[in-house]
XYZ file of C-alpha atoms in Angstrom:
611
model
C 7.765 -6.301 -2.060
C 9.726 -9.562 -2.282
C 13.501 -9.608 -1.962
C 15.723 -11.063 -4.661
C 19.443 -11.870 -4.631
C 21.640 -13.464 -7.273
C 25.351 -14.076 -7.715
C 27.744 -15.137 -10.456
C 31.509 -15.232 -10.072
C 34.322 -17.150 -8.407
C 32.863 -17.432 -4.888
C 30.480 -20.065 -3.658
C 27.099 -18.527 -4.402
C 25.056 -19.943 -1.507
C 26.705 -18.041 1.392
C 26.463 -14.771 -0.563
C 22.806 -15.372 -1.392
C 21.850 -16.497 2.104
C 23.420 -13.431 3.742
C 21.722 -11.242 1.158
C 18.325 -12.804 1.832
C 18.697 -12.109 5.540
C 19.373 -8.458 4.765
C 16.388 -8.267 2.453
C 13.992 -10.124 4.720
C 12.272 -6.864 5.636
C 10.805 -6.985 2.104
C 8.924 -10.217 2.817
C 9.229 -13.268 5.019
C 6.453 -15.682 4.054
C 8.900 -18.150 2.469
C 12.410 -18.285 1.050
C 14.388 -20.325 -1.449
C 17.560 -20.687 -3.510
C 18.522 -22.300 -6.801
C 22.138 -23.199 -7.581
C 23.837 -24.420 -10.750
C 26.701 -26.919 -10.483
C 26.557 -29.963 -12.745
C 22.789 -29.661 -12.632
C 20.143 -27.418 -11.152
C 19.506 -27.693 -7.402
C 16.449 -26.088 -5.827
C 15.728 -25.599 -2.111
C 12.792 -23.636 -0.720
C 10.823 -23.446 2.492
C 7.786 -21.748 3.984
C 8.696 -19.286 6.748
C 11.649 -17.020 7.375
C 15.120 -17.318 5.914
C 16.363 -19.027 9.079
C 13.976 -21.913 8.397
C 15.362 -22.296 4.880
C 18.895 -22.258 6.288
C 18.036 -25.004 8.755
C 16.333 -27.135 6.092
C 19.387 -27.282 3.796
C 21.896 -28.487 6.396
C 23.773 -31.406 4.853
C 22.526 -30.693 1.309
C 24.715 -30.075 -1.739
C 25.128 -26.314 -1.805
C 28.030 -26.077 -4.241
C 27.880 -23.695 -7.165
C 29.293 -20.361 -8.288
C 26.058 -19.131 -9.784
C 22.699 -18.960 -8.056
C 19.511 -17.054 -7.302
C 17.577 -16.525 -4.066
C 14.234 -15.093 -2.990
C 12.371 -14.094 0.158
C 8.644 -13.769 -0.450
C 5.754 -11.504 0.418
C 2.798 -13.526 -0.826
C 0.523 -12.128 -3.535
C -0.748 -14.995 -5.700
C -0.990 -18.124 -3.565
C -0.736 -18.584 0.179
C 2.642 -18.898 1.935
C 3.767 -22.512 1.440
C 6.673 -24.610 0.220
C 5.030 -25.073 -3.185
C 4.460 -21.357 -3.710
C 7.935 -20.353 -2.563
C 10.439 -19.112 -5.163
C 12.481 -20.023 -7.145
C 10.182 -21.835 -9.574
C 11.195 -24.396 -12.176
C 9.982 -24.408 -15.755
C 7.987 -27.436 -16.900
C 10.987 -28.932 -18.712
C 13.241 -28.369 -15.681
C 15.739 -26.290 -17.644
C 15.053 -22.878 -16.150
C 14.705 -21.532 -12.627
C 13.305 -18.072 -11.940
C 12.689 -15.618 -9.107
C 10.257 -12.720 -9.403
C 9.312 -9.564 -7.514
C 6.090 -7.963 -8.711
C 2.660 -8.922 -10.034
C 1.756 -10.210 -13.494
C -1.712 -8.767 -13.975
C -2.645 -10.806 -17.070
C -1.379 -14.089 -15.636
C -4.841 -15.725 -15.794
C -5.044 -15.247 -19.568
C -1.491 -16.534 -20.046
C -2.170 -19.489 -17.764
C -5.250 -20.507 -19.725
C -3.257 -20.427 -22.958
C -0.640 -22.690 -21.392
C -3.241 -25.047 -19.906
C -4.725 -25.411 -23.376
C -1.287 -26.513 -24.571
C -1.055 -29.167 -21.854
C 1.084 -27.388 -19.281
C 0.632 -28.415 -15.658
C 1.284 -26.109 -12.727
C 2.750 -26.979 -9.347
C 2.031 -23.679 -7.589
C -0.638 -20.975 -7.422
C 1.741 -18.196 -8.408
C 1.765 -15.808 -11.329
C 5.535 -16.345 -11.381
C 5.295 -19.973 -12.511
C 2.898 -18.853 -15.249
C 5.400 -16.314 -16.569
C 8.258 -18.803 -16.411
C 6.366 -21.442 -18.379
C 5.252 -18.778 -20.843
C 8.936 -17.964 -21.416
C 9.723 -21.670 -21.793
C 6.889 -22.113 -24.307
C 8.205 -19.246 -26.437
C 11.763 -20.566 -26.223
C 10.770 -24.075 -27.328
C 8.290 -23.146 -30.041
C 10.376 -20.374 -31.579
C 13.708 -22.178 -31.216
C 15.358 -19.080 -29.746
C 17.713 -18.540 -26.854
C 16.500 -17.703 -23.344
C 17.378 -14.010 -23.730
C 15.185 -13.667 -26.823
C 12.387 -15.700 -25.239
C 12.371 -13.356 -22.256
C 12.253 -10.336 -24.572
C 9.292 -11.702 -26.538
C 7.438 -12.750 -23.397
C 7.810 -9.402 -21.645
C 6.248 -7.584 -24.591
C 3.004 -9.406 -23.720
C 3.230 -9.110 -19.961
C 1.055 -6.602 -18.112
C 2.198 -5.692 -14.611
C 5.354 -5.102 -12.620
C 8.361 -7.353 -12.380
C 11.959 -7.963 -11.670
C 12.886 -11.443 -12.842
C 16.192 -13.301 -12.699
C 16.642 -16.623 -14.501
C 19.108 -19.497 -14.441
C 19.513 -21.664 -17.555
C 20.657 -25.235 -16.944
C 22.273 -25.354 -20.405
C 24.181 -22.083 -19.895
C 25.676 -22.221 -16.393
C 27.826 -19.137 -17.044
C 24.956 -16.657 -17.510
C 22.175 -14.956 -15.574
C 19.300 -13.238 -17.373
C 17.439 -10.447 -15.554
C 14.784 -7.914 -16.501
C 12.981 -5.079 -14.798
C 9.779 -3.059 -15.014
C 8.384 -1.190 -12.026
C 10.274 -3.105 -9.320
C 13.835 -2.258 -8.246
C 16.983 -4.072 -9.389
C 20.582 -3.186 -8.510
C 23.606 -4.918 -10.034
C 26.886 -4.777 -8.118
C 30.058 -4.923 -10.190
C 33.020 -6.735 -8.687
C 36.258 -8.101 -10.120
C 35.198 -11.138 -12.107
C 31.829 -11.295 -10.329
C 28.396 -9.677 -10.241
C 25.797 -9.355 -7.520
C 22.082 -8.708 -8.090
C 19.610 -7.556 -5.452
C 16.421 -5.610 -4.797
C 18.477 -2.929 -3.051
C 22.102 -2.290 -2.221
C 22.156 -3.845 1.259
C 23.301 -7.337 0.119
C 25.901 -5.790 -2.194
C 27.696 -3.203 -0.059
C 29.884 -5.819 1.645
C 31.468 -6.783 -1.679
C 31.530 -3.699 -3.915
C 30.486 -0.058 -4.020
C 30.116 0.077 -7.802
C 26.536 -0.518 -8.887
C 24.205 -0.153 -11.843
C 20.525 0.626 -11.304
C 18.626 -1.183 -14.041
C 15.953 0.898 -15.774
C 12.438 -0.130 -16.707
C 12.136 -2.288 -19.826
C 15.790 -3.283 -19.706
C 17.160 -6.826 -19.908
C 20.524 -7.650 -18.339
C 22.731 -10.483 -19.601
C 25.251 -11.136 -16.851
C 28.373 -13.279 -16.857
C 31.107 -13.330 -14.246
C 33.184 -10.782 -16.171
C 30.588 -9.124 -18.386
C 27.399 -7.066 -18.043
C 25.274 -6.326 -21.111
C 22.135 -4.193 -20.912
C 19.567 -4.142 -23.705
C 16.096 -2.695 -24.115
C 13.111 -4.709 -25.274
C 13.970 -3.684 -28.840
C 17.294 -5.588 -28.496
C 19.306 -2.375 -28.581
C 22.362 -2.218 -26.324
C 22.282 0.326 -23.513
C 25.286 1.872 -21.780
C 25.346 0.897 -18.082
C 25.680 3.937 -15.806
C 27.954 2.909 -12.931
C 27.362 4.710 -9.627
C 29.296 4.687 -6.359
C 27.344 3.625 -3.283
C 27.394 6.086 -0.390
C 26.610 3.428 2.186
C 28.559 1.727 4.959
C 28.098 -1.837 6.174
C 27.539 -0.689 9.767
C 24.400 1.160 8.641
C 22.614 -2.127 7.896
C 23.628 -3.932 11.093
C 21.958 -3.717 14.513
C 24.922 -2.161 16.263
C 24.190 -3.701 19.664
C 20.466 -2.932 19.726
C 17.944 -5.723 20.222
C 16.000 -4.722 17.125
C 16.498 -2.597 14.042
C 13.394 -0.622 14.983
C 14.899 0.476 18.290
C 18.220 1.278 16.644
C 16.459 3.405 14.039
C 14.399 5.249 16.652
C 17.604 6.062 18.527
C 19.344 7.146 15.311
C 16.926 10.052 14.888
C 19.148 12.728 16.479
C 21.740 11.811 13.855
C 19.357 11.372 10.913
C 17.591 14.678 11.551
C 21.016 16.319 11.801
C 22.030 14.708 8.496
C 18.866 16.082 6.885
C 19.853 19.572 7.968
C 23.593 19.290 7.356
C 24.725 21.311 4.353
C 21.236 22.742 3.919
C 20.442 24.838 6.968
C 22.711 27.588 8.236
C 20.831 29.186 11.118
C 23.651 31.622 11.841
C 23.439 33.235 8.406
C 19.719 32.544 7.966
C 20.057 30.482 4.788
C 18.617 27.278 3.322
C 20.562 25.690 0.478
C 18.608 23.100 -1.505
C 19.533 22.776 -5.169
C 16.392 20.880 -6.110
C 14.239 23.681 -4.695
C 16.343 26.611 -5.892
C 16.537 25.320 -9.473
C 12.723 25.193 -9.655
C 11.867 28.019 -7.273
C 9.766 29.954 -9.792
C 7.555 26.950 -10.447
C 7.294 26.151 -6.731
C 6.531 29.606 -5.391
C 4.105 30.386 -8.236
C 2.276 27.060 -8.073
C -1.496 27.408 -8.219
C -1.776 24.267 -6.146
C 0.403 21.610 -4.557
C -0.781 18.007 -4.509
C 1.044 15.639 -2.177
C 0.823 11.941 -3.076
C 2.028 9.243 -0.715
C 1.074 6.051 1.115
C 1.078 4.961 4.757
C 3.461 6.814 7.034
C 4.576 9.041 4.153
C 0.940 10.130 3.750
C 0.965 11.262 7.371
C 4.110 13.293 6.643
C 2.186 14.831 3.754
C -0.638 15.837 6.097
C 1.818 17.689 8.334
C 3.241 19.354 5.211
C -0.231 20.478 4.161
C -0.572 22.473 7.388
C 2.964 23.861 7.130
C 2.909 24.841 3.438
C -0.500 26.474 3.619
C 0.502 28.406 6.738
C 3.899 29.572 5.527
C 3.580 29.689 1.734
C -0.129 30.480 1.286
C -0.433 27.882 -1.469
C -3.445 25.517 -1.410
C -2.412 21.931 -0.725
C -4.221 18.638 -1.241
C -2.940 15.375 0.234
C -3.874 12.258 -1.713
C -3.496 8.551 -1.128
C -1.473 7.530 -4.161
C -3.418 4.277 -4.367
C -6.638 6.253 -4.921
C -5.177 9.131 -6.932
C -3.814 6.836 -9.626
C -7.249 5.394 -10.436
C -9.195 8.638 -10.413
C -9.360 11.095 -13.232
C -7.944 13.983 -11.193
C -8.055 17.542 -12.426
C -4.434 18.526 -12.990
C -3.388 21.765 -14.636
C -0.062 22.717 -16.105
C 1.794 24.490 -13.330
C 0.449 22.313 -10.560
C 3.210 20.860 -8.401
C 3.078 17.249 -7.275
C 5.159 16.356 -4.217
C 5.723 12.602 -4.084
C 6.887 11.221 -0.724
C 8.280 7.690 -0.437
C 10.945 6.166 1.799
C 12.031 3.585 -0.778
C 11.381 5.683 -3.866
C 9.850 2.539 -5.369
C 6.294 2.610 -3.937
C 4.246 1.296 -6.862
C 1.111 3.374 -6.316
C 3.070 6.598 -5.835
C 5.214 5.902 -8.879
C 2.209 5.360 -11.164
C 0.446 8.405 -9.702
C 3.301 10.771 -10.534
C 3.797 9.269 -13.989
C 0.139 10.058 -14.653
C 0.455 13.604 -13.295
C 3.643 14.255 -15.243
C 1.892 13.328 -18.489
C -0.644 16.063 -17.703
C 1.989 18.740 -17.305
C 2.517 18.845 -13.546
C 5.941 19.517 -12.054
C 7.063 16.506 -9.973
C 9.082 17.067 -6.791
C 10.253 13.827 -5.177
C 11.152 13.362 -1.522
C 12.765 9.947 -1.119
C 15.401 8.236 0.986
C 16.994 5.871 -1.544
C 19.445 7.379 -3.998
C 18.855 6.287 -7.593
C 15.336 5.015 -6.898
C 12.598 5.163 -9.523
C 10.762 8.161 -8.047
C 14.027 10.073 -7.760
C 14.722 9.445 -11.425
C 11.280 10.313 -12.760
C 10.945 13.530 -10.736
C 11.739 16.924 -12.248
C 13.396 17.908 -8.983
C 13.548 16.736 -5.401
C 15.404 16.211 -2.179
C 16.857 13.155 -0.495
C 16.100 12.653 3.183
C 19.531 11.164 3.995
C 18.056 8.960 6.725
C 20.234 5.983 5.795
C 18.918 2.433 5.357
C 15.756 1.728 7.310
C 15.520 -2.020 7.912
C 12.635 -2.126 10.394
C 9.429 -2.560 8.436
C 7.552 0.085 10.430
C 8.953 3.457 9.412
C 10.424 5.643 12.155
C 13.512 7.645 11.241
C 12.332 7.978 7.640
C 9.190 9.759 8.873
C 11.032 12.349 10.940
C 13.497 12.858 8.089
C 10.611 13.507 5.720
C 9.171 16.082 8.121
C 12.520 17.881 8.327
C 12.898 18.033 4.546
C 9.305 19.183 4.058
C 9.814 21.963 6.625
C 12.966 23.091 4.822
C 11.168 23.114 1.466
C 8.238 25.109 2.889
C 10.534 27.666 4.527
C 12.594 28.073 1.361
C 9.493 28.695 -0.741
C 8.004 31.046 1.852
C 11.044 33.293 2.155
C 11.469 33.431 -1.632
C 7.777 34.194 -2.078
C 7.699 36.772 0.692
C 4.876 35.153 2.645
C 6.836 34.969 5.884
C 8.566 37.717 7.817
C 12.317 37.573 8.234
C 11.912 37.330 12.024
C 9.483 34.400 11.789
C 11.728 32.722 9.229
C 14.799 33.075 11.449
C 12.868 31.788 14.468
C 11.819 28.645 12.587
C 15.353 28.093 11.292
C 16.576 28.170 14.887
C 13.805 25.774 15.901
C 14.741 23.335 13.136
C 18.381 23.621 14.065
C 17.515 22.530 17.619
C 15.568 19.424 16.553
C 18.430 16.881 16.862
C 19.177 17.925 20.459
C 15.508 17.941 21.428
C 14.993 14.457 19.969
C 17.998 13.329 22.004
C 16.310 14.683 25.149
C 13.142 12.724 24.356
C 15.144 9.523 23.895
C 16.715 10.120 27.287
C 13.276 9.421 28.776
C 12.893 6.042 27.023
C 12.756 4.115 30.303
C 9.788 6.190 31.476
C 8.035 5.635 28.142
C 8.650 1.908 28.508
C 7.136 1.856 32.014
C 4.075 3.686 30.705
C 3.738 1.372 27.709
C 3.821 -1.745 29.888
C 0.791 -0.509 31.854
C -1.303 -0.694 28.700
C 0.166 -3.664 26.824
C -2.949 -5.796 27.365
C -5.427 -3.217 26.089
C -7.583 -4.354 23.175
C -8.063 -0.901 21.637
C -6.417 2.527 21.677
C -7.648 5.946 20.606
C -5.135 8.608 19.507
C -6.296 12.225 19.371
C -4.698 15.492 18.326
C -5.576 18.870 16.857
C -3.906 20.986 14.186
C -0.327 19.952 13.511
C -0.739 17.210 16.113
C -3.594 15.465 14.308
C -1.300 13.742 11.751
C 0.984 12.792 14.653
C -1.981 11.048 16.310
C -2.642 9.174 13.056
C 0.986 8.099 12.866
C 1.008 6.974 16.506
C -2.072 4.831 15.916
C -0.578 3.328 12.768
C 2.647 2.399 14.564
C 0.735 0.649 17.345
C -1.331 -1.332 14.841
C 1.728 -2.338 12.834
C 3.897 -3.391 15.745
C 1.557 -4.711 18.458
C -1.497 -5.817 16.405
C -3.674 -3.795 18.805
C -6.555 -2.024 17.135
C -5.964 1.725 17.251
C -7.629 4.715 15.657
C -6.358 8.227 15.140
C -8.838 11.104 15.063
C -8.923 14.885 15.206
C -9.729 15.567 18.851
C -12.617 17.861 17.904
C -14.250 15.005 15.971
C -14.330 12.801 19.055
C -17.852 13.976 19.916
C -19.050 12.997 16.448
C -18.835 9.274 17.100
C -15.598 7.923 18.618
C -16.520 9.038 22.144
C -18.966 6.112 22.156
C -15.952 3.839 22.504
C -14.752 5.431 25.719
C -14.954 3.469 28.956
C -12.610 2.617 31.807
C -10.741 0.062 29.657
C -9.873 2.351 26.725
C -6.476 4.109 26.733
C -6.742 7.463 24.957
C -3.480 9.026 23.824
C -3.653 12.798 23.456
C -0.938 14.579 21.510
C -1.346 17.723 23.605
C 1.791 19.815 23.260
C 1.539 23.575 23.813
C 0.116 25.209 20.691
C -2.732 27.437 19.592
C -5.204 24.605 20.231
C -4.043 23.828 23.730
C -7.057 25.061 25.678
C -9.372 23.209 23.320
C -7.567 19.917 23.813
C -7.618 20.370 27.599
C -11.413 20.454 27.291
C -11.338 17.289 25.167
C -9.272 15.522 27.821
C -11.759 16.521 30.496
C -14.549 15.025 28.385
C -12.686 11.706 28.258
C -11.943 11.752 31.976
C -15.644 12.417 32.716
C -16.366 9.109 30.998
C -13.659 7.208 32.921
C -11.292 6.858 29.983
C -7.590 6.323 30.681
C -5.663 9.343 29.408
C -2.029 9.224 28.296
C -1.046 12.803 27.507
C 1.966 13.791 25.441
C 2.722 17.234 26.825
C 5.220 20.066 26.639
C 7.724 20.304 29.471
C 6.339 22.527 32.243
C 2.653 21.992 31.417
C 1.294 21.569 34.943
C -2.345 21.709 33.807
C -2.186 18.369 32.044
C 0.258 16.813 34.511
C -2.521 16.756 37.100
C -5.297 15.836 34.688
C -3.906 12.832 32.785
C -3.359 9.327 34.156
C 0.091 9.227 32.577
C 2.184 11.882 30.889
C 5.009 11.750 28.357
C 7.052 14.954 28.242
C 8.741 16.564 25.241
C 10.776 19.797 25.048
C 9.020 22.985 24.032
C 9.016 23.652 20.292
C 7.178 25.836 17.816
C 3.963 24.104 16.729
C 5.202 23.889 13.117
C 8.327 21.982 14.208
C 6.833 20.055 17.161
C 5.569 16.993 15.183
C 9.168 15.981 14.410
C 9.784 15.693 18.150
C 6.415 14.600 19.525
C 6.140 11.516 17.320
C 9.215 9.928 18.926
C 7.557 8.850 22.239
C 4.707 7.322 20.208
C 7.224 5.261 18.236
C 8.712 4.062 21.516
C 5.287 3.159 22.957
C 4.513 0.919 19.993
C 7.971 -0.655 20.177
C 7.841 -1.455 23.889
C 4.288 -2.835 23.725
C 5.210 -5.029 20.753
C 8.285 -6.397 22.516
C 6.303 -6.986 25.722
C 3.816 -9.043 23.722
C 6.639 -11.193 22.367
C 6.230 -10.039 18.765
C 8.837 -9.634 16.037
C 8.757 -5.846 15.848
C 11.175 -5.700 12.917
C 9.005 -7.985 10.782
C 5.322 -7.494 11.630
C 2.997 -10.096 10.173
C 1.625 -9.532 6.669
C 3.738 -6.425 6.093
C 6.733 -5.652 3.917
C 8.980 -2.618 3.825
C 8.798 -1.520 0.224
C 5.373 -1.864 -1.377
C 6.309 -2.356 -5.021
C 3.059 -4.109 -5.978
C -0.577 -3.066 -5.731
């Protein structure tokens, strides 16, 4: 969850680290801090966002060509100056930053307390650092060896980076379960939780693997495993441009990313879909097509917005491929004892490719013989590497914490996968297949049309910005869209919202309906349309305020709803990719109207790499 940055080289470290922390702030913004080495160890940290740290160090000594920085999403210990990273070891020789959770920290802390150690924070990070110090002192070994010994006892997830006051030419880093990227420059190295702080300086990177320790000097990178065996760094080229991680004239990253969706959906299709010749080219699918089309069952594991994408995929895959599908919260799946048979296919969906619960869930399933198919956005991420096969969404960096373009990209990729399996399996007619290819091909233009109505969506959103509760309803393929719309509103505006299948409304939620409750119906033209018209009438009979998301030309609902949001006509299998866009805009405009930081909603972080 937290963001880490480190630098060693010929530049002044502080400006590099500060800029990197600002780019990683979507990972956590409870507090921030830096540690620099230059004739001594200097430590500065502050509760709040990176800007508050920047303001607090004006006039301070910020010299140094080696340093570490951290922006925090609090786990152990409330947001405060004392709990902010970096932390100092008890003897003041070492400084450390950490992303992850040390699950056995309480046991380690008690051991250290028994030895007389005192703690100045509530964090598991300070416990681990002092545990490393204790090993280093008592065993008379170097910091690298102390880290190696300590990590063999640690239970949990971590990326750690350490400074050693006595060795100002070296950084020590290690990784298990949380992401770490090392950028390789000329006589310099950059470390970060993802590539966004690095891309400005170099496109050559190494993705550190689990259980690896990195010993980094300005002109040298050594990787070793916990058995002290050297590993060969695999250098990759970043396919990322600096402009992709900047706002580009938009007020917020979230709005920029919503408006990027015509391009990102096009990029998902580019090179894969050829509607003219009726072909789908996806190497990850084709190379495992026998396992996919002959699967006894598909289990989709995901969290949050990605789970909603999985729900849409359940409808699509069962309809087109005639394969039973289960959609599981990864956070629950990993702790159950699920029945998994050899030949089952697990589809793991994650924007970051580092979601801790999803990663553990697929590791567990893989051990039991399942085929793992990963759908992720970040190249080189952990889920991408552990999967037997997969597909990248090509949505580009998503900086806004609330996922928008990543969701629509996931839906596009899942539709492509389902269509490829269906045509290979023979469970779809050629005419239906070609029709859906044409529909997918039209998605970028239809999303562009929806965005052209953004001003109308904004006017509608402002009518309801002071509501205390919202209800989102949909049927069939539109039910997951209703769930996603409700989630976006909760994340961005802090308004309580619930998503429900419209047919379930009478089984409880209708008790909430009165003249103050806005009810958003995802009511595009589909096989359920007449049913949802009846549901809307039931809400209107109880004086509820109805906002209907409708297909262009639907005069029935135009006269029935209080407000309408119009989307172009699309096949019901493809429609969720388009109909979710106005709901993203509603949440954005309400959040902005309430004066909230829509890019960094309270208590949230972009990449959930801890439990």
